[in-house]
Amino acid sequence: EQNMYLQLGGVTIKKFPVSTGKRSTPTPIGVTSIQFKQDVRVAASSPHYIMPLFMQFRRGGYGIHALPSLANDRGVYWREALNHIGTPRSHGCVRLLPEDAKFTYEFADVGTPVHVVW
């Protein structure tokens, strides 16, 4: 199931489709929390993904963010990435549609618990 559930007091207030890590680069399971937030994060290694509304939940660069873009695509997320939502395709991050990422970024604070389960 490729979904994110936002909860308050154990009650689900929003459910969003996501794209998590593919088999060779899985999203790490377990309980962590939002460590920091960045309006935009650029990946250190090639192809230097631009990740809007980034919230790191585990050391090593694992985050929750809007669909990524590349410097050479003029900052527009890949249209094909729209088709990736709902399937494991990332390098371990949790990708959201832009409007869902905006809601999540505004909803979650540093310290908000993150539970990743399979």
Tab-separated table of C-alpha atoms in Angstrom:
chain	number	residue	atom	x	y	z
A	1	GLU	CA	0.000	0.000	0.000
A	2	GLN	CA	1.526	3.311	-1.070
A	3	ASN	CA	-0.336	5.731	1.196
A	4	MET	CA	0.507	8.272	3.870
A	5	TYR	CA	-1.895	8.842	6.727
A	6	LEU	CA	-1.775	12.107	8.676
A	7	GLN	CA	-3.162	11.651	12.145
A	8	LEU	CA	-4.073	13.793	15.134
A	9	GLY	CA	-4.659	11.970	18.391
A	10	GLY	CA	-4.897	8.642	16.567
A	11	VAL	CA	-7.573	9.928	14.176
A	12	THR	CA	-6.733	10.002	10.467
A	13	ILE	CA	-7.404	13.470	9.071
A	14	LYS	CA	-5.845	13.020	5.616
A	15	LYS	CA	-4.762	10.126	3.412
A	16	PHE	CA	-2.434	10.761	0.471
A	17	PRO	CA	-1.078	8.454	-2.241
A	18	VAL	CA	2.734	8.350	-2.225
A	19	SER	CA	5.703	6.815	-3.971
A	20	THR	CA	8.247	5.195	-1.666
A	21	GLY	CA	11.598	3.514	-2.261
A	22	LYS	CA	11.999	0.914	-4.959
A	23	ARG	CA	13.179	-2.606	-4.025
A	24	SER	CA	16.878	-1.773	-4.502
A	25	THR	CA	16.630	1.476	-2.472
A	26	PRO	CA	13.816	0.909	0.027
A	27	THR	CA	12.337	3.444	2.397
A	28	PRO	CA	13.617	2.430	5.851
A	29	ILE	CA	10.899	1.096	8.132
A	30	GLY	CA	10.534	2.050	11.768
A	31	VAL	CA	9.515	4.941	13.991
A	32	THR	CA	11.412	8.223	13.722
A	33	SER	CA	10.440	11.883	13.632
A	34	ILE	CA	10.808	14.949	11.451
A	35	GLN	CA	14.394	16.101	12.095
A	36	PHE	CA	14.378	19.274	10.014
A	37	LYS	CA	12.468	20.987	7.236
A	38	GLN	CA	13.738	22.797	4.139
A	39	ASP	CA	11.667	24.694	1.588
A	40	VAL	CA	13.933	23.209	-1.090
A	41	ARG	CA	16.665	20.583	-0.834
A	42	VAL	CA	19.081	19.660	-3.609
A	43	ALA	CA	20.523	16.150	-3.556
A	44	ALA	CA	24.300	16.027	-3.121
A	45	SER	CA	24.839	13.245	-5.660
A	46	SER	CA	24.072	13.212	-9.370
A	47	PRO	CA	21.567	13.801	-10.895
A	48	HIS	CA	21.062	16.398	-8.111
A	49	TYR	CA	17.315	16.100	-7.635
A	50	ILE	CA	15.559	19.271	-6.515
A	51	MET	CA	13.143	18.258	-3.745
A	52	PRO	CA	10.561	20.885	-2.743
A	53	LEU	CA	9.049	20.959	0.754
A	54	PHE	CA	11.604	18.509	2.149
A	55	MET	CA	11.210	17.050	5.659
A	56	GLN	CA	13.994	14.713	6.755
A	57	PHE	CA	12.789	11.833	8.909
A	58	ARG	CA	15.934	9.695	9.013
A	59	ARG	CA	19.649	10.363	8.769
A	60	GLY	CA	21.127	9.632	5.383
A	61	GLY	CA	18.865	12.055	3.533
A	62	TYR	CA	15.581	10.171	3.802
A	63	GLY	CA	12.754	12.628	3.542
A	64	ILE	CA	9.160	13.338	2.689
A	65	HIS	CA	8.846	15.807	-0.194
A	66	ALA	CA	6.967	16.928	-3.297
A	67	LEU	CA	7.721	15.306	-6.635
A	68	PRO	CA	11.324	16.125	-7.547
A	69	SER	CA	12.670	18.034	-10.507
A	70	LEU	CA	16.085	18.436	-12.102
A	71	ALA	CA	18.089	21.570	-12.795
A	72	ASN	CA	17.874	20.930	-16.536
A	73	ASP	CA	14.078	20.712	-16.593
A	74	ARG	CA	13.635	24.357	-15.520
A	75	GLY	CA	12.374	23.294	-12.087
A	76	VAL	CA	9.239	21.538	-13.306
A	77	TYR	CA	8.683	18.094	-11.785
A	78	TRP	CA	8.688	15.243	-14.258
A	79	ARG	CA	5.299	14.643	-15.779
A	80	GLU	CA	6.074	10.915	-15.798
A	81	ALA	CA	6.537	11.123	-12.029
A	82	LEU	CA	2.803	11.732	-11.769
A	83	ASN	CA	2.397	8.146	-12.943
A	84	HIS	CA	4.838	6.963	-10.260
A	85	ILE	CA	2.570	7.985	-7.392
A	86	GLY	CA	1.200	4.774	-5.922
A	87	THR	CA	4.234	2.678	-6.880
A	88	PRO	CA	7.672	2.243	-5.265
A	89	ARG	CA	10.039	4.370	-7.417
A	90	SER	CA	12.198	6.609	-5.207
A	91	HIS	CA	15.684	6.178	-3.771
A	92	GLY	CA	14.130	5.828	-0.311
A	93	CYS	CA	12.248	9.094	0.124
A	94	VAL	CA	8.485	9.418	0.348
A	95	ARG	CA	7.252	11.445	-2.634
A	96	LEU	CA	3.945	13.283	-2.681
A	97	LEU	CA	1.938	15.203	-5.249
A	98	PRO	CA	2.724	18.929	-4.928
A	99	GLU	CA	-0.593	19.915	-3.309
A	100	ASP	CA	-0.377	16.991	-0.843
A	101	ALA	CA	3.233	17.881	-0.009
A	102	LYS	CA	2.207	21.476	0.727
A	103	PHE	CA	-0.494	20.341	3.166
A	104	THR	CA	1.887	17.873	4.841
A	105	TYR	CA	4.711	20.439	5.114
A	106	GLU	CA	2.373	22.916	6.821
A	107	PHE	CA	0.832	20.203	9.018
A	108	ALA	CA	4.017	18.616	10.408
A	109	ASP	CA	6.479	20.304	12.740
A	110	VAL	CA	10.033	19.299	13.582
A	111	GLY	CA	9.607	16.442	16.072
A	112	THR	CA	6.385	15.102	14.544
A	113	PRO	CA	6.520	11.269	14.713
A	114	VAL	CA	6.894	9.325	11.457
A	115	HIS	CA	5.919	5.635	11.311
A	116	VAL	CA	7.020	3.741	8.197
A	117	VAL	CA	5.494	0.282	7.899
A	118	TRP	CA	5.142	-2.335	5.174
